[in-house]
mmCIF file of C-alpha atoms and ligand atoms in Angstrom:
data_model
loop_
_atom_site.group_PDB
_atom_site.id
_atom_site.type_symbol
_atom_site.label_atom_id
_atom_site.label_comp_id
_atom_site.label_asym_id
_atom_site.label_seq_id
_atom_site.Cartn_x
_atom_site.Cartn_y
_atom_site.Cartn_z
ATOM 1 C CA UNK A 1 122.702 91.717 116.022
ATOM 2 C CA UNK A 2 124.808 89.438 113.947
ATOM 3 C CA UNK A 3 126.899 90.140 110.894
ATOM 4 C CA UNK A 4 126.664 89.184 107.265
ATOM 5 C CA UNK A 5 124.143 90.140 104.619
ATOM 6 C CA UNK A 6 121.225 92.310 105.833
ATOM 7 C CA UNK A 7 118.002 91.179 103.927
ATOM 8 C CA UNK A 8 114.321 91.883 104.096
ATOM 9 C CA UNK A 9 111.477 89.540 103.661
ATOM 10 C CA UNK A 10 108.258 90.340 102.198
ATOM 11 C CA UNK A 11 105.043 88.319 103.379
ATOM 12 C CA UNK A 12 101.261 88.462 103.221
ATOM 13 C CA UNK A 13 100.244 85.478 105.331
ATOM 14 C CA UNK A 14 101.553 82.492 107.327
ATOM 15 C CA UNK A 15 105.228 83.333 106.847
ATOM 16 C CA UNK A 16 106.638 79.914 107.120
ATOM 17 C CA UNK A 17 109.250 80.642 104.468
ATOM 18 C CA UNK A 18 110.123 83.870 106.533
ATOM 19 C CA UNK A 19 110.597 81.632 109.584
ATOM 20 C CA UNK A 20 112.760 79.300 107.743
ATOM 21 C CA UNK A 21 115.035 82.165 106.426
ATOM 22 C CA UNK A 22 115.114 83.848 109.923
ATOM 23 C CA UNK A 23 116.018 80.478 111.585
ATOM 24 C CA UNK A 24 118.733 79.717 109.094
ATOM 25 C CA UNK A 25 120.200 83.199 109.689
ATOM 26 C CA UNK A 26 120.137 82.606 113.397
ATOM 27 C CA UNK A 27 121.590 79.119 113.068
ATOM 28 C CA UNK A 28 124.431 80.194 110.741
ATOM 29 C CA UNK A 29 123.113 78.528 107.667
ATOM 30 C CA UNK A 30 122.717 81.957 106.150
ATOM 31 C CA UNK A 31 125.508 84.494 106.830
ATOM 32 C CA UNK A 32 123.237 87.338 107.311
ATOM 33 C CA UNK A 33 120.357 88.753 109.384
ATOM 34 C CA UNK A 34 116.719 89.590 108.505
ATOM 35 C CA UNK A 35 116.515 93.446 109.107
ATOM 36 C CA UNK A 36 113.026 94.032 108.195
ATOM 37 C CA UNK A 37 109.719 91.842 107.547
ATOM 38 C CA UNK A 38 107.190 93.892 105.426
ATOM 39 C CA UNK A 39 103.684 92.769 105.165
ATOM 40 C CA UNK A 40 100.926 94.036 103.080
ATOM 41 C CA UNK A 41 98.324 92.647 105.174
ATOM 42 C CA UNK A 42 97.692 93.579 109.057
ATOM 43 C CA UNK A 43 96.535 89.924 109.649
ATOM 44 C CA UNK A 44 99.482 88.224 108.392
ATOM 45 C CA UNK A 45 100.432 85.569 110.940
ATOM 46 C CA UNK A 46 104.053 85.972 109.996
ATOM 47 C CA UNK A 47 104.148 89.333 111.609
ATOM 48 C CA UNK A 48 103.681 87.916 115.117
ATOM 49 C CA UNK A 49 106.507 85.388 114.652
ATOM 50 C CA UNK A 50 108.823 88.212 113.203
ATOM 51 C CA UNK A 51 107.974 90.520 116.327
ATOM 52 C CA UNK A 52 108.649 87.437 118.493
ATOM 53 C CA UNK A 53 112.082 87.344 117.037
ATOM 54 C CA UNK A 54 112.635 90.940 117.521
ATOM 55 C CA UNK A 55 112.710 91.578 113.752
ATOM 56 C CA UNK A 56 111.579 95.019 112.778
ATOM 57 C CA UNK A 57 108.249 94.904 110.961
ATOM 58 C CA UNK A 58 106.357 97.252 108.680
ATOM 59 C CA UNK A 59 102.818 97.209 107.437
ATOM 60 C CA UNK A 60 102.553 98.729 104.015
ATOM 61 C CA UNK A 61 98.958 98.233 102.656
ATOM 62 C CA UNK A 62 98.515 98.786 98.932
ATOM 63 C CA UNK A 63 94.927 100.002 99.448
ATOM 64 C CA UNK A 64 92.062 99.378 96.898
ATOM 65 C CA UNK A 65 92.727 100.924 93.611
ATOM 66 C CA UNK A 66 96.113 102.192 94.777
ATOM 67 C CA UNK A 67 98.634 102.943 92.183
ATOM 68 C CA UNK A 68 100.973 100.046 91.924
ATOM 69 C CA UNK A 69 104.033 102.144 91.205
ATOM 70 C CA UNK A 70 103.499 104.211 94.357
ATOM 71 C CA UNK A 71 103.033 101.063 96.405
ATOM 72 C CA UNK A 72 106.461 99.858 94.966
ATOM 73 C CA UNK A 73 108.015 103.235 96.004
ATOM 74 C CA UNK A 74 106.644 102.880 99.357
ATOM 75 C CA UNK A 75 108.261 99.292 99.700
ATOM 76 C CA UNK A 76 111.494 100.649 98.210
ATOM 77 C CA UNK A 77 111.673 103.476 100.814
ATOM 78 C CA UNK A 78 111.180 101.117 103.708
ATOM 79 C CA UNK A 79 113.634 98.577 102.377
ATOM 80 C CA UNK A 80 116.224 101.320 101.705
ATOM 81 C CA UNK A 81 115.775 102.624 105.241
ATOM 82 C CA UNK A 82 116.400 99.165 106.736
ATOM 83 C CA UNK A 83 119.789 98.995 104.576
ATOM 84 C CA UNK A 84 118.862 95.559 103.412
ATOM 85 C CA UNK A 85 120.887 94.289 100.489
ATOM 86 C CA UNK A 86 118.729 91.519 99.340
ATOM 87 C CA UNK A 87 114.831 91.254 99.254
ATOM 88 C CA UNK A 88 113.196 87.773 99.622
ATOM 89 C CA UNK A 89 109.577 87.568 98.684
ATOM 90 C CA UNK A 90 108.015 84.747 100.661
ATOM 91 C CA UNK A 91 104.307 84.438 99.926
ATOM 92 C CA UNK A 92 104.013 87.997 99.047
ATOM 93 C CA UNK A 93 100.684 88.299 97.229
ATOM 94 C CA UNK A 94 101.118 91.475 95.341
ATOM 95 C CA UNK A 95 102.241 92.030 91.789
ATOM 96 C CA UNK A 96 105.211 94.294 91.922
ATOM 97 C CA UNK A 97 105.641 96.888 89.269
ATOM 98 C CA UNK A 98 108.411 97.121 86.908
ATOM 99 C CA UNK A 99 110.098 100.035 88.739
ATOM 100 C CA UNK A 100 110.438 97.971 91.877
ATOM 101 C CA UNK A 101 111.718 94.971 89.865
ATOM 102 C CA UNK A 102 114.337 97.413 88.148
ATOM 103 C CA UNK A 103 115.383 99.020 91.489
ATOM 104 C CA UNK A 104 116.183 95.538 93.217
ATOM 105 C CA UNK A 105 117.169 93.730 90.016
ATOM 106 C CA UNK A 106 119.713 91.062 90.965
ATOM 107 C CA UNK A 107 118.736 91.513 94.581
ATOM 108 C CA UNK A 108 115.129 90.269 94.468
ATOM 109 C CA UNK A 109 114.256 86.552 94.910
ATOM 110 C CA UNK A 110 110.895 84.818 95.144
ATOM 111 C CA UNK A 111 109.820 81.334 95.905
ATOM 112 C CA UNK A 112 107.067 79.639 93.907
ATOM 113 C CA UNK A 113 105.139 76.454 94.502
ATOM 114 C CA UNK A 114 105.745 74.867 91.139
ATOM 115 C CA UNK A 115 108.536 73.618 88.861
ATOM 116 C CA UNK A 116 108.694 76.851 86.806
ATOM 117 C CA UNK A 117 108.096 77.391 83.938
ATOM 118 C CA UNK A 118 105.205 75.020 84.643
ATOM 119 C CA UNK A 119 102.192 76.495 86.525
ATOM 120 C CA UNK A 120 102.966 80.245 87.055
ATOM 121 C CA UNK A 121 100.393 82.021 89.001
ATOM 122 C CA UNK A 122 97.915 80.660 91.716
ATOM 123 C CA UNK A 123 96.499 77.234 92.836
ATOM 124 C CA UNK A 124 99.400 75.316 91.545
ATOM 125 C CA UNK A 125 98.910 72.188 93.557
ATOM 126 C CA UNK A 126 95.240 71.776 92.143
ATOM 127 C CA UNK A 127 96.348 72.453 88.552
ATOM 128 C CA UNK A 128 99.123 69.735 89.036
ATOM 129 C CA UNK A 129 96.689 67.318 89.909
ATOM 130 C CA UNK A 130 94.207 68.304 87.334
ATOM 131 C CA UNK A 131 97.061 68.054 84.609
ATOM 132 C CA UNK A 132 98.139 64.632 85.946
ATOM 133 C CA UNK A 133 101.745 65.750 86.292
ATOM 134 C CA UNK A 134 104.093 63.132 87.679
ATOM 135 C CA UNK A 135 106.297 65.583 89.339
ATOM 136 C CA UNK A 136 105.870 68.858 91.257
ATOM 137 C CA UNK A 137 107.886 71.092 93.485
ATOM 138 C CA UNK A 138 109.003 74.636 94.055
ATOM 139 C CA UNK A 139 111.340 77.148 92.543
ATOM 140 C CA UNK A 140 113.495 79.921 93.846
ATOM 141 C CA UNK A 141 114.004 82.454 91.148
ATOM 142 C CA UNK A 142 115.216 86.004 90.661
ATOM 143 C CA UNK A 143 112.391 88.301 90.038
ATOM 144 C CA UNK A 144 111.852 90.401 86.920
ATOM 145 C CA UNK A 145 109.045 92.395 85.868
ATOM 146 C CA UNK A 146 107.236 89.384 84.373
ATOM 147 C CA UNK A 147 105.269 87.457 86.772
ATOM 148 C CA UNK A 148 106.841 84.141 87.950
ATOM 149 C CA UNK A 149 109.213 84.281 85.015
ATOM 150 C CA UNK A 150 112.643 85.312 86.285
ATOM 151 C CA UNK A 151 115.581 82.928 85.934
ATOM 152 C CA UNK A 152 115.504 79.965 88.435
ATOM 153 C CA UNK A 153 118.186 79.266 90.808
ATOM 154 C CA UNK A 154 117.085 76.023 92.502
ATOM 155 C CA UNK A 155 114.108 73.737 92.388
ATOM 156 C CA UNK A 156 112.852 71.324 94.976
ATOM 157 C CA UNK A 157 111.273 68.253 93.203
ATOM 158 C CA UNK A 158 108.907 65.505 94.299
ATOM 159 C CA UNK A 159 106.961 62.735 92.735
ATOM 160 C CA UNK A 160 103.294 63.086 92.781
ATOM 161 C CA UNK A 161 101.546 60.174 94.412
ATOM 162 C CA UNK A 162 98.379 58.288 93.276
ATOM 163 C CA UNK A 163 96.541 59.370 96.423
ATOM 164 C CA UNK A 164 97.903 62.990 96.666
ATOM 165 C CA UNK A 165 95.407 65.697 97.415
ATOM 166 C CA UNK A 166 96.070 69.543 97.273
ATOM 167 C CA UNK A 167 96.725 69.271 101.009
ATOM 168 C CA UNK A 168 99.154 66.580 100.985
ATOM 169 C CA UNK A 169 101.136 68.025 97.929
ATOM 170 C CA UNK A 170 101.019 71.565 99.531
ATOM 171 C CA UNK A 171 102.626 70.103 102.829
ATOM 172 C CA UNK A 172 105.443 68.166 100.980
ATOM 173 C CA UNK A 173 106.106 71.202 98.633
ATOM 174 C CA UNK A 174 106.331 73.507 101.664
ATOM 175 C CA UNK A 175 108.902 71.210 103.510
ATOM 176 C CA UNK A 176 110.976 71.460 100.310
ATOM 177 C CA UNK A 177 110.387 75.351 100.243
ATOM 178 C CA UNK A 178 112.029 75.444 103.657
ATOM 179 C CA UNK A 179 115.148 73.786 102.468
ATOM 180 C CA UNK A 180 115.820 75.402 99.217
ATOM 181 C CA UNK A 181 115.014 79.038 100.121
ATOM 182 C CA UNK A 182 117.527 79.302 102.895
ATOM 183 C CA UNK A 183 120.018 77.603 100.712
ATOM 184 C CA UNK A 184 119.641 80.020 97.812
ATOM 185 C CA UNK A 185 119.952 83.081 100.241
ATOM 186 C CA UNK A 186 122.709 81.394 101.992
ATOM 187 C CA UNK A 187 124.375 81.296 98.591
ATOM 188 C CA UNK A 188 123.702 84.773 97.807
ATOM 189 C CA UNK A 189 124.991 85.849 101.336
ATOM 190 C CA UNK A 190 128.090 83.894 100.715
ATOM 191 C CA UNK A 191 128.644 85.784 97.362
ATOM 192 C CA UNK A 192 128.334 82.507 95.419
ATOM 193 C CA UNK A 193 125.160 83.430 93.676
ATOM 194 C CA UNK A 194 124.371 86.351 91.279
ATOM 195 C CA UNK A 195 122.262 87.140 88.405
ATOM 196 C CA UNK A 196 124.110 88.862 85.659
ATOM 197 C CA UNK A 197 122.419 90.106 82.542
ATOM 198 C CA UNK A 198 119.391 87.756 83.154
ATOM 199 C CA UNK A 199 121.487 84.646 83.719
ATOM 200 C CA UNK A 200 122.127 82.929 87.138
ATOM 201 C CA UNK A 201 125.686 82.379 88.088
ATOM 202 C CA UNK A 202 126.696 80.115 90.739
ATOM 203 C CA UNK A 203 130.311 79.746 92.025
ATOM 204 C CA UNK A 204 131.588 81.665 89.053
ATOM 205 C CA UNK A 205 129.794 79.622 86.361
ATOM 206 C CA UNK A 206 126.609 80.414 84.680
ATOM 207 C CA UNK A 207 123.749 77.857 85.452
ATOM 208 C CA UNK A 208 122.576 76.082 82.388
ATOM 209 C CA UNK A 209 119.593 74.861 84.534
ATOM 210 C CA UNK A 210 118.420 75.249 88.132
ATOM 211 C CA UNK A 211 120.094 73.211 90.822
ATOM 212 C CA UNK A 212 117.704 70.360 91.735
ATOM 213 C CA UNK A 213 117.021 69.092 95.308
ATOM 214 C CA UNK A 214 114.932 65.859 95.170
ATOM 215 C CA UNK A 215 112.698 65.088 98.098
ATOM 216 C CA UNK A 216 113.895 62.118 100.210
HETATM 217 C C1 LIG B 301 104.372 79.277 99.618
HETATM 218 O O1 LIG B 301 103.721 78.184 99.020
HETATM 219 C C2 LIG B 301 105.180 80.092 98.571
HETATM 220 O O2 LIG B 301 105.831 79.186 97.584
HETATM 221 C C3 LIG B 301 104.264 80.860 97.958
HETATM 222 O O3 LIG B 301 103.466 81.430 98.955
HETATM 223 C C4 LIG B 301 103.457 80.444 99.985
HETATM 224 C C5 LIG B 301 103.851 81.118 101.164
HETATM 225 O O4 LIG B 301 103.809 80.263 102.229
HETATM 226 N N1 LIG B 301 104.848 81.940 97.115
HETATM 227 P P1 LIG B 301 104.264 80.964 103.596
HETATM 228 O O5 LIG B 301 103.559 82.370 104.004
HETATM 229 O O6 LIG B 301 105.916 81.150 103.522
HETATM 230 O O7 LIG B 301 104.010 79.842 104.717
#
């Protein structure tokens, strides 16, 4: 097992961002290692990939009507046991309770498929097309108790084309996600990135606005 920052990745489905993070950790782009992948769904395809990479996996289902705080405590117990020092949400489709957000404050990142604060929530590609937006993209942000509202670290940005569909947009946004998420986690692992009193700091300076990565 390599050295560096131990981190956990939480998924619910395909897990392509988890793959990008694990690959960057293997290739040295992130000075760290994925010590745990948690899924809340047994059928998450990403679990198979994590197992193939010999990353420990846990299935923690929230159950219908289950208490959200209890679910958060179960996640925290597993993450603590793994000794992860950062938690990366990567397509994790459960809303986390305030207790979980507080426990991991400053150590909890998420990737969202829009240029936040535009289009919080679901179906972002469709909503971008409906709104006639000229630009779209994705955001890595620190997570707070409010959904998709924590301070942004980096955004991948692209131009919406006249013939774009939900599918073409989704594919181009995902390519950007796989660039910006490993970059942000790499900064964190290198001790360059922090969230202090709700503000993002990079290289010893507060960020006035997220770093922008334009699609080429
Ligand atoms: C990504 O689009 C991410 O932005 C959103 O959920 C999707 C997860 O995709 N939060 P994957 O499971 O990482 O492939």
